[in-house]
Structure formats: structure tokens, C-alpha cells
Coordinates of C-alpha atoms and ligand atoms in Angstrom, one line a residue:
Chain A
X1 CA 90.9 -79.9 23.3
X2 CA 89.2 -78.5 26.3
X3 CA 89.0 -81.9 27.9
X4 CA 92.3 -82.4 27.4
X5 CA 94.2 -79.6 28.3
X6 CA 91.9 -80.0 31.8
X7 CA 92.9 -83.7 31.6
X8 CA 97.0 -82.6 31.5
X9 CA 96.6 -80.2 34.1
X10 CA 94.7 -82.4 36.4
X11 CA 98.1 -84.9 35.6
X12 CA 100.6 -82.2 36.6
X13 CA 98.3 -81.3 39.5
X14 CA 98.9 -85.0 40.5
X15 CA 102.8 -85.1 40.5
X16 CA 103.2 -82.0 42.1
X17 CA 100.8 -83.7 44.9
X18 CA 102.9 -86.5 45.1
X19 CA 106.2 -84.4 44.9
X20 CA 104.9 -82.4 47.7
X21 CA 104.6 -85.9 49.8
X22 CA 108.0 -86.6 48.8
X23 CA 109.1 -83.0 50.7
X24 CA 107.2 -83.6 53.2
X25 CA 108.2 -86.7 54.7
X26 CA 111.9 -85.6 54.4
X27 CA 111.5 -84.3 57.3
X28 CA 111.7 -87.9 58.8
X29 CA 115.9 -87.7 58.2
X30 CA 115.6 -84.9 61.2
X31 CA 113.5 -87.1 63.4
X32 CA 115.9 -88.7 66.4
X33 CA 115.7 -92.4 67.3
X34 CA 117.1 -93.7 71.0
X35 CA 119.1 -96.3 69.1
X36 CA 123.3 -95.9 68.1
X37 CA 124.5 -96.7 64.7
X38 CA 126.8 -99.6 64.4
X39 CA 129.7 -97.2 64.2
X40 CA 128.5 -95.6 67.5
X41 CA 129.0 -92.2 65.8
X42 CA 125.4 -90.5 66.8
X43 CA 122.0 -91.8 67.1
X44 CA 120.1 -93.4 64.4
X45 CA 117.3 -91.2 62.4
X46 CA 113.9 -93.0 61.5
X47 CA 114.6 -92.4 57.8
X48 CA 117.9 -94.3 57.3
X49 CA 116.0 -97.0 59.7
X50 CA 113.3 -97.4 57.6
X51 CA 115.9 -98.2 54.6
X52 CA 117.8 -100.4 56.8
X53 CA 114.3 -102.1 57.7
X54 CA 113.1 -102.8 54.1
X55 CA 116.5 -103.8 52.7
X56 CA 116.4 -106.2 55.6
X57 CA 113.0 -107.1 54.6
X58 CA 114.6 -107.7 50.8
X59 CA 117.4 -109.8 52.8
X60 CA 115.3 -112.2 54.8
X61 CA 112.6 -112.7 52.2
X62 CA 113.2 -116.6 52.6
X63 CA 112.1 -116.5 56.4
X64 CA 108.7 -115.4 56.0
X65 CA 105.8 -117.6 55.9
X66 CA 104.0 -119.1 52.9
X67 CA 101.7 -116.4 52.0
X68 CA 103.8 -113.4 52.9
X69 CA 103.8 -111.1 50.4
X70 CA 107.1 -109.6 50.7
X71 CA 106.7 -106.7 48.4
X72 CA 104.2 -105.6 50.6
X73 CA 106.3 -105.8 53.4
X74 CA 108.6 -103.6 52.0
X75 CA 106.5 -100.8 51.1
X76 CA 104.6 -100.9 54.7
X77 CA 108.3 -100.5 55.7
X78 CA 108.9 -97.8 54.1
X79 CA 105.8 -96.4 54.8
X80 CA 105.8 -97.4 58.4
X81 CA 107.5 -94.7 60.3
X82 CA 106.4 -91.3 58.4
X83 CA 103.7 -90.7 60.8
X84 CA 106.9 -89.5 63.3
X85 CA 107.1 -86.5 60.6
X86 CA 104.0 -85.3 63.0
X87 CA 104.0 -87.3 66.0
X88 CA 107.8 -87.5 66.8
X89 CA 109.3 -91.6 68.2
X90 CA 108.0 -92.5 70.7
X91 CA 110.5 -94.8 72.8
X92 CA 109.4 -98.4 72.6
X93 CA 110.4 -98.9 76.4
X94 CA 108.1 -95.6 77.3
X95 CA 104.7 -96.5 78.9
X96 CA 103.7 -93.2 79.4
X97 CA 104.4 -92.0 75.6
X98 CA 102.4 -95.4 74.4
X99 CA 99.3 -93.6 76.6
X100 CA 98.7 -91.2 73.4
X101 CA 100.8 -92.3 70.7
X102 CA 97.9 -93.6 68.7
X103 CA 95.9 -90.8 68.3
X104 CA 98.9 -88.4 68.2
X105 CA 99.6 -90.7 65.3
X106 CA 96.6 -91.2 63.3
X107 CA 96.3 -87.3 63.1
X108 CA 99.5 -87.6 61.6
X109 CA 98.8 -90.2 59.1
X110 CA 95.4 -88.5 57.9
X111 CA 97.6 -85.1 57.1
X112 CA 100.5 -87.0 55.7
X113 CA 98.8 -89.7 53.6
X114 CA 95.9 -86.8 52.9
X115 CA 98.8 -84.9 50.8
X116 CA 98.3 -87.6 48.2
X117 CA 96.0 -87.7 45.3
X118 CA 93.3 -90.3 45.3
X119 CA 93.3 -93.1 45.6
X120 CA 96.9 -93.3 46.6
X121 CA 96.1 -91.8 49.3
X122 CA 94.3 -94.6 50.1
X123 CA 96.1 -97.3 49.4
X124 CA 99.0 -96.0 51.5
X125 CA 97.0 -94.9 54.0
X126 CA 95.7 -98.8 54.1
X127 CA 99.3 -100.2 53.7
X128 CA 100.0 -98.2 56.9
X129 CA 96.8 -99.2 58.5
X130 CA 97.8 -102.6 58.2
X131 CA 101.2 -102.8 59.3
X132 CA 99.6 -101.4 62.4
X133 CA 97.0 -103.4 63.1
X134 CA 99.8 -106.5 63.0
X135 CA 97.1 -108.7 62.5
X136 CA 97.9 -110.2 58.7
X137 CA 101.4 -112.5 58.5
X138 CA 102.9 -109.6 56.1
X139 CA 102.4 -107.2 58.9
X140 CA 103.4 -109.2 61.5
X141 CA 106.1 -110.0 59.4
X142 CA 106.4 -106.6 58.9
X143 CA 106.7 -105.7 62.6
X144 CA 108.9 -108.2 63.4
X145 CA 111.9 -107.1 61.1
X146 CA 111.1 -104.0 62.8
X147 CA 112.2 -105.3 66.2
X148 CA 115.0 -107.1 65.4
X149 CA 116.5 -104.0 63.8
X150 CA 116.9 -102.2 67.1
X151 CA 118.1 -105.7 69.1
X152 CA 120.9 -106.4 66.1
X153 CA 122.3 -102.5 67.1
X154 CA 122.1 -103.3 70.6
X155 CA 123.5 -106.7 71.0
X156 CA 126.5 -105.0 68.6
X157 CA 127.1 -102.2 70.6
X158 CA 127.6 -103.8 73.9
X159 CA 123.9 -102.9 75.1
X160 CA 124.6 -99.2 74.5
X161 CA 120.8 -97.8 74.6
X162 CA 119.9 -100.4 76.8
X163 CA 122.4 -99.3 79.5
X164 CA 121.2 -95.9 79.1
X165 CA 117.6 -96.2 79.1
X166 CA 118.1 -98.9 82.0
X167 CA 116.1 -101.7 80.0
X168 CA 115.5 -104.8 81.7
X169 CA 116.0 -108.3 80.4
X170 CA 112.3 -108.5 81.7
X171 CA 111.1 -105.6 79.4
X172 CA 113.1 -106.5 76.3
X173 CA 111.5 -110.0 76.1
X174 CA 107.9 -108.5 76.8
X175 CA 108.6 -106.5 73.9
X176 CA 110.3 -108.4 71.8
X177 CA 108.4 -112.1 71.9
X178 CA 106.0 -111.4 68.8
X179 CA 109.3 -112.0 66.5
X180 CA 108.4 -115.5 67.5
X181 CA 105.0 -115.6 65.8
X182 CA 106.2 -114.3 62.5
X183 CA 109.1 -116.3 62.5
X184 CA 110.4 -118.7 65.5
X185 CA 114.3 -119.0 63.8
X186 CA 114.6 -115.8 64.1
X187 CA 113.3 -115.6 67.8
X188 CA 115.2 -118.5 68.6
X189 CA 118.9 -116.9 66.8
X190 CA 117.8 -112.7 68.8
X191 CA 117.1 -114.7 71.9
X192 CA 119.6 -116.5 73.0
X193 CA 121.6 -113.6 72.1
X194 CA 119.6 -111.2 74.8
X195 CA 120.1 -113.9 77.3
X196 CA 123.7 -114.6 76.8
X197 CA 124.1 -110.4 77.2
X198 CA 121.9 -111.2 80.7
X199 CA 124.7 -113.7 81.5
X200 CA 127.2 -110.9 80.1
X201 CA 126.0 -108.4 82.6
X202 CA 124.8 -105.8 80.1
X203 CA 121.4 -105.7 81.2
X204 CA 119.4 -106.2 84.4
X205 CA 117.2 -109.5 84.4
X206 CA 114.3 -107.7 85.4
X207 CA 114.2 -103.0 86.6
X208 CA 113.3 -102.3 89.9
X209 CA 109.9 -101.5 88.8
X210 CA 109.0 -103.7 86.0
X211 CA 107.8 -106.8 85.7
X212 CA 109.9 -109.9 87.1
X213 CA 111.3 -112.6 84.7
X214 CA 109.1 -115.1 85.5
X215 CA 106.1 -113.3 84.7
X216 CA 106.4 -112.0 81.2
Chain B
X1 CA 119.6 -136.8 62.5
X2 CA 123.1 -136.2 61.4
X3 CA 121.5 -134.5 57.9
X4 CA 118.7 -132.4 59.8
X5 CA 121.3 -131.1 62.4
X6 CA 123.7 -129.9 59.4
X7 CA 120.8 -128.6 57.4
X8 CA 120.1 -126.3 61.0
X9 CA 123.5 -125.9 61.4
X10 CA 123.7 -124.5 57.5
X11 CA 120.4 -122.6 58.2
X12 CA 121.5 -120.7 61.0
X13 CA 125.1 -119.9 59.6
X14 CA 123.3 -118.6 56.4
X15 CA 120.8 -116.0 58.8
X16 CA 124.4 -114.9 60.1
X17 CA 125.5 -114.1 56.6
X18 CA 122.9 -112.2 56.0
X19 CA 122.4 -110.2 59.5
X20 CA 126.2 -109.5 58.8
X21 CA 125.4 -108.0 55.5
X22 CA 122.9 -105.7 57.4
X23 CA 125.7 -104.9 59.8
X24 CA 128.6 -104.2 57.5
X25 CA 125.6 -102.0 55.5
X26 CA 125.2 -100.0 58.2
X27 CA 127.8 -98.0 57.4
X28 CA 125.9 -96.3 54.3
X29 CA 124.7 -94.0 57.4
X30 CA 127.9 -92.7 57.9
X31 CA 128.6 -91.8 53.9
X32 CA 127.9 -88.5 53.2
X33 CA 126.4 -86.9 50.2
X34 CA 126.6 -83.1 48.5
X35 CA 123.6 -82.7 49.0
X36 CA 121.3 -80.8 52.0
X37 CA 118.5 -82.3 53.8
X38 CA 114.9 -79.6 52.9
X39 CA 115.4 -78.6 56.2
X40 CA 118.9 -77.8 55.5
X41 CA 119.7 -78.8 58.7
X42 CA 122.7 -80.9 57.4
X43 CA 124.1 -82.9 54.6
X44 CA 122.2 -85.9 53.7
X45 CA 123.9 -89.4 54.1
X46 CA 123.6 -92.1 51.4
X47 CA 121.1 -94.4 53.3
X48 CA 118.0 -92.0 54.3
X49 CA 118.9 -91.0 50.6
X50 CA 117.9 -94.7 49.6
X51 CA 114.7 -94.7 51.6
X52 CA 113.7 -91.2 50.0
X53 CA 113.7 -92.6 46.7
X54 CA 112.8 -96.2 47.0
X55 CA 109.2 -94.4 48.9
X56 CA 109.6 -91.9 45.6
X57 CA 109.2 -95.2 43.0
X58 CA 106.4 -96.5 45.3
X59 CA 104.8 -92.7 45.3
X60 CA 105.6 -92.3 41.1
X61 CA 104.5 -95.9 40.1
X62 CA 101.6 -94.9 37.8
X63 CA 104.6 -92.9 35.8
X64 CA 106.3 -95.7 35.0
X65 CA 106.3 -97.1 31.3
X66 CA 104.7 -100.6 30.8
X67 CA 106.6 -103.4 31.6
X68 CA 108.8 -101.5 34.4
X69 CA 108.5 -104.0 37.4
X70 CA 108.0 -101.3 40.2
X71 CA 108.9 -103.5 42.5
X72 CA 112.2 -104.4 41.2
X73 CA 112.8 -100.9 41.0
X74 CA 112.7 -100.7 44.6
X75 CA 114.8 -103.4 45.5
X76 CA 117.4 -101.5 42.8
X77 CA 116.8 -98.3 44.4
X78 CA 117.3 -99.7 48.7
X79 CA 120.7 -101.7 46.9
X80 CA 121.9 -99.2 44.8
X81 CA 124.5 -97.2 46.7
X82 CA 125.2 -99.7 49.3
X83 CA 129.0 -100.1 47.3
X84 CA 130.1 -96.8 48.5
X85 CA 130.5 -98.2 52.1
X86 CA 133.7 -99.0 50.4
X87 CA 134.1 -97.0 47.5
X88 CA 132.7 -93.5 49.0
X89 CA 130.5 -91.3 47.2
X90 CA 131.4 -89.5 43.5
X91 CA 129.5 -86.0 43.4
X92 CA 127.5 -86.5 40.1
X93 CA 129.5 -83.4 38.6
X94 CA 132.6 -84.6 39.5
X95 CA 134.4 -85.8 36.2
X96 CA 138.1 -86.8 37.8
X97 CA 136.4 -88.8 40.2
X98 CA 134.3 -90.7 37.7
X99 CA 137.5 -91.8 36.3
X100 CA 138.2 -94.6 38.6
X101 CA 134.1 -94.6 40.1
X102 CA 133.7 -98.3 38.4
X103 CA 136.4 -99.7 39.4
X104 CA 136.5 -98.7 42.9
X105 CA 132.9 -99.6 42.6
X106 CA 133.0 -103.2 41.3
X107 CA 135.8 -104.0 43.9
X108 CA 133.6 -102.8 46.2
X109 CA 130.0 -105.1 45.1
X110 CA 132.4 -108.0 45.2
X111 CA 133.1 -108.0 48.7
X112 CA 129.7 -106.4 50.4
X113 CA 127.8 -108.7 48.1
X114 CA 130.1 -111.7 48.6
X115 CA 129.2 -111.5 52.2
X116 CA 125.9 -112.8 51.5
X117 CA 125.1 -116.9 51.0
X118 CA 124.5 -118.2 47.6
X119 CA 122.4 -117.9 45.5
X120 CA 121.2 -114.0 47.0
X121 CA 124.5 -113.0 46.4
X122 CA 124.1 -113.4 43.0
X123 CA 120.4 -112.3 42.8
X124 CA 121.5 -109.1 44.5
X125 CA 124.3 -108.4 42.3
X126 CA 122.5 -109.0 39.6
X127 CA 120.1 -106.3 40.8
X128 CA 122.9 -103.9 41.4
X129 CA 124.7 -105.0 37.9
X130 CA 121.0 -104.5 36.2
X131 CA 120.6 -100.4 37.9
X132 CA 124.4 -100.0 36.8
X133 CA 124.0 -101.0 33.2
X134 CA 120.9 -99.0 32.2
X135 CA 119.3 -100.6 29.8
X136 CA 116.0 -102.1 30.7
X137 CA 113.5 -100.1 30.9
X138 CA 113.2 -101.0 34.8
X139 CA 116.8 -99.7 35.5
X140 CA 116.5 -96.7 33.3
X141 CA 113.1 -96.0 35.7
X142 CA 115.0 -96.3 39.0
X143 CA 118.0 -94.2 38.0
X144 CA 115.8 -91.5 36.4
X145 CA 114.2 -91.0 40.2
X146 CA 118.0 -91.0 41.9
X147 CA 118.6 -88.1 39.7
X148 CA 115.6 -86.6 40.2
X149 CA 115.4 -86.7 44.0
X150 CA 118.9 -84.1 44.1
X151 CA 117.2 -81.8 41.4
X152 CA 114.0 -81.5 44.0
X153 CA 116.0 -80.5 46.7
X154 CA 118.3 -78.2 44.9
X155 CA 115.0 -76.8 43.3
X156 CA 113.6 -76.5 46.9
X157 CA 116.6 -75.0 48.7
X158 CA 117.3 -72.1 46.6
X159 CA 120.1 -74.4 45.0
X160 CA 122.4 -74.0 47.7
X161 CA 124.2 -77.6 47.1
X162 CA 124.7 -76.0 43.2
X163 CA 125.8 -73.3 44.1
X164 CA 128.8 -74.5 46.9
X165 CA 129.9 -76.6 43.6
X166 CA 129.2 -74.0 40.8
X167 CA 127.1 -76.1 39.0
X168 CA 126.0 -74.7 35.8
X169 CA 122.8 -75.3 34.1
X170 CA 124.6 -77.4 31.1
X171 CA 126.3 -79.6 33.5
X172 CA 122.5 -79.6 35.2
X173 CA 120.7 -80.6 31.7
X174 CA 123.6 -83.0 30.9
X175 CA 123.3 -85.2 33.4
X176 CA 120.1 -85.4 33.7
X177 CA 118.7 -85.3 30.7
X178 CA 118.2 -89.3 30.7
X179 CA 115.3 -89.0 32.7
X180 CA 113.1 -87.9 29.8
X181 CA 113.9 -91.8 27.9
X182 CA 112.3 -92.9 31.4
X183 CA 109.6 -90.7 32.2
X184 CA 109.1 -87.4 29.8
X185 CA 106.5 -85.8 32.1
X186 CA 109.1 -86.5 35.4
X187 CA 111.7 -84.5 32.7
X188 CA 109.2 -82.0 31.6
X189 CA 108.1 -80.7 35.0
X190 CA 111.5 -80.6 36.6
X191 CA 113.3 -79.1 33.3
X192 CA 110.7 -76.2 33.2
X193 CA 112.0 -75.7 37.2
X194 CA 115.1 -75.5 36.0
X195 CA 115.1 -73.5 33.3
X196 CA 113.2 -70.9 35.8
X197 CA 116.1 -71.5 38.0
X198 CA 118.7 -69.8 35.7
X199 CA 115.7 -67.3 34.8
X200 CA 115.6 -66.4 38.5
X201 CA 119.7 -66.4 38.6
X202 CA 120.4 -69.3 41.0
X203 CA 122.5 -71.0 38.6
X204 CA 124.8 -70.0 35.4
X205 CA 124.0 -71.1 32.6
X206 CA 127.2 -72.5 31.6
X207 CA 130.8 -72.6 33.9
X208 CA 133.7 -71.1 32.6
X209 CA 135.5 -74.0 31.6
X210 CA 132.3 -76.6 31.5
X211 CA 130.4 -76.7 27.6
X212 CA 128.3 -74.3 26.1
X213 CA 124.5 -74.3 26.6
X214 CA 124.0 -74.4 22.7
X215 CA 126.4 -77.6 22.8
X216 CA 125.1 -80.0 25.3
Ligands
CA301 CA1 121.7 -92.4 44.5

């Protein structure tokens, strides 16, 4: 009886933990992306990206590689952006915010995923862990739906971010080439999209600064 | 040659298709729920709405009865309100809207699904039609977490959202009663919240015209 009331406790104990991750990451609706929706109405939140990111995953499940478990794509999807709860975005065209977004993040994941009981907390913890390293196919699968999401916004709304983040052509691809690796269709379809906005006019071939064309 | 250049041809207009039904999609950020973020910040909109409870299913897996396919849930939960692009939202206590809600609904899946290439328009209608219905086990999982995610941020906001709609606790217990045939320790813990909700005189425990606590 003892053992069991402590075993129904510790059970309740476990959802509240789990509810309490729930709350927490909520806060991820409030956290500001430099990407316009496709109705141009405000700027995208890392919440609704993250669904639009994993029901793109669901979408394009026939465009991953053998081996590619797509499930797990999904959840590191879901999973992927929470960290920002903590760490805030960090602009994927921003050097100087890449210099500590790492560690700034992986405090953030061990609060965050620490909410958990074990051994979820693990396993999520693992999930994300993997989708950043970007070295299995389902990560890189992973990261490459990722991109495209942001290069689908911008190539449908005229270059908007672009323009005002004065992106380069020279930058985009730098950034943007590892799509290739995970799946060269899609490249080959987001490519020759960027370069036909080059031809366009919406963005510079290469920013005063950055790297030249020919050298990415 | 002829046959491989239309099999490309077909290949790339079916990754169209699909990127189109992640454009037209897009507009589930703009659709706007009665329902505040934690933060209170704002309303929340129907898409960061589907992330919070697809990552709620992955989070509450171990809750689920045998046989639920968790996984399916998820793909139920990022697809289910993706008709109210067209068909707008219906506040769950709203019974004149629910009047027409299938209708305007169906019409709705018909043409946001159709947009997709065969056969994953029919798979992800059949997902949609599966959540609707409520009867496997899987379904009834899924739609006892999208009534449970409201029912944590009302409990978490001082019921504000009830409140604005004079929401009594019998319309509360009502509707979402159903998630104890899913999950009775989900139904337990958040019935006990509410219950301690009306105790604490956030909500009534009946409306004037709505039904009788004894009755429902
Ligand atoms: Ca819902």
C-alpha cells in the first residue's frame, strides 16, 4: 500500500514535470524570427516555424534518403528550436552572434531538457544533440528542411528579409549548400530559384564585405 | 530519354505541389484562437498551437494506451487544424457556430488537401478524416491533448480566456470530459484543477442559460 501510494505520487510527480516543460517552452511563440510570413503581416515566431518545419518534414517524407528515419526527423523538429526559450535566434547571416551561440545554447538545453523526468530528459536532450551535430542523414535531413523553410518565405516575398538584412547571393549559397547533401532535388529546385532572384535584382551577387561568388 | 525526362518533369511538378501546400498552409499563422499565450502577451494563432501539442504527444507518450501509434498522433496533431485556413476557427463553447463547423470544414480539407499529388493527398486526409471521427484509440489520444493544452493555459492564467467568454464549469466538464476514455490520469489531474478553479471562484459553476452542474 505504502509502495504504491509512493509509486502514484512519484507518477503524478512525473506529469506535472512534463506539464511544466510544456509551459515552459511556450515561451518560444514570443520569441521573434528575422523572417515574414507569407502574408507579409509581421515576422515569423520560432514556434509556428517549428510546426511549419515538421509538417514539412511529414510533407517531403519521400525525398529523404533510404535510412532516414522520418519520425525522428519530426520530433528533432519540433524539438530543434526550444533552446531560443533561453538563448534568443540568433540571425543565420550574423557572424558575430554565431561567436557564442553554442554555449549560450547548451546552457539553455541543459535547463530546458533538465525540466523533464528521466530518462526523457535524456532522450530529448539526445534528439536535440543530434540534430545539432548534423552528422547522421536524419539530422542532416533534419537541418536541411530547416533551410529551405526560410528560402521558400523569401523567394515568395520578393526577397523581403534579404533586402533588409542586405544578404548577398554570395552568403545565401555559403549557407545554404548543405540542402544539397541531404537531398540534391531539392538543391537543384531552391537554387535555381536564388539565382533567377540574382538575375531579378533582389539580391546583391556577392555584399561589399563578404565573400565573392566565385569563392564560396 | 523521352520516359526519364517526363518522370523529372513529373518529379519536380509533384515537389511544387507539395511546397505549395506549405505555402497556402502558411496562413494557419494568421488564424487566431480564444485563447492567450502563458505570457499573455497575445492571443495564440492556430499554428504555434499545433506545434505546442504535437511536442505535448511526443512529451506524454508513456500515457498513451497500448496500441496508440504516437507517431501517428503527431502527424494528426501538426494536420489537424490546417482546414481553418479556410473555414476559420469555432471557439470550442460556441454551439451556433458548431452548426455549420463540418461543413465549412469538409469544404475546406477538399481543397487544402487536394492541393497535394496523389496518393499523399489521400494519406493526409485520411489522417485528418481519422482525428475527426474519434474512434480509434489513436485519434481519441490526439484530441484528448488538443483539449487539454486550452485547459493548461486557462488553469495557468487565472482563466482569463474563460472568463472574456463566461465559460461555466459544466460547459468546462462537458466538453472535456472525453479525455478520461483516452487518458484517466491526464483527466484526473486537470479535473481536480478545475474543480479547485470554481473552489477558488474563477469560473461559475454553471451559466445562466447553459445546463446544470448535476445534469451534465
Ligand atoms: Ca486544436
Amino acid at each position: 500500500m505504502q509502495k504504491q501510494k509512493h509509486g502514484s505520487s512519484k507518477k503524478l510527480n512525473q506529469l506535472q514535470q512534463r506539464i511544466d516543460f510544456i509551459k515552459a517552452i511556450d515561451a518560444l511563440k514570443d520569441v521573434q524570427r528575422k523572417a515574414y510570413l507569407l502574408s507579409e503581416s509581421r515576422f515569423e515566431n520560432s514556434a509556428e516555424h517549428s510546426w511549419a518545419v515538421a509538417t514539412f518534414a511529414l510533407t517531403l517524407a519521400d525525398y529523404a534518403k533510404s535510412g532516414v528515419d522520418i519520425n525522428r526527423v519530426i520530433h528533432m523538429l519540433l524539438l530543434h528550436d526550444i533552446v531560443e526559450v533561453d538563448a534568443g535566434v540568433t540571425f543565420c547571416y550574423d557572424d558575430k552572434g554565431h561567436e557564442d551561440k553554442a554555449e549560450r545554447e547548451q546552457a539553455a538545453a541543459d535547463r530546458i531538457f533538465g525540466l523533464l523526468p528521466e530518462p526523457q530528459a535524456k532522450e530529448f536532450r539526445a534528439i536535440w544533440d543530434e540534430f545539432e551535430a548534423e552528422e547522421s542523414d536524419t539530422a542532416q535531413f533534419a537541418a536541411a528542411l530547416d533551410r529551405m523553410i526560410p528560402l521558400i518565405h523569401n523567394l515568395n516575398t520578393s526577397g523581403r528579409a534579404w533586402k533588409e538584412n542586405s544578404v548577398s547571393y554570395a552568403q545565401i549559397f555559403s549557407k545554404n549548400k548543405k540542402i544539397e547533401r541531404a537531398c540534391p532535388s531539392l538543391w537543384d529546385y531552391v537554387h535555381s530559384r536564388i539565382q533567377q532572384a540574382v538575375t531579378d535584382g533582389w539580391i546583391p551577387e556577392s555584399s561589399i564585405c563578404g565573400a565573392q561568388l566565385g569563392t564560396v
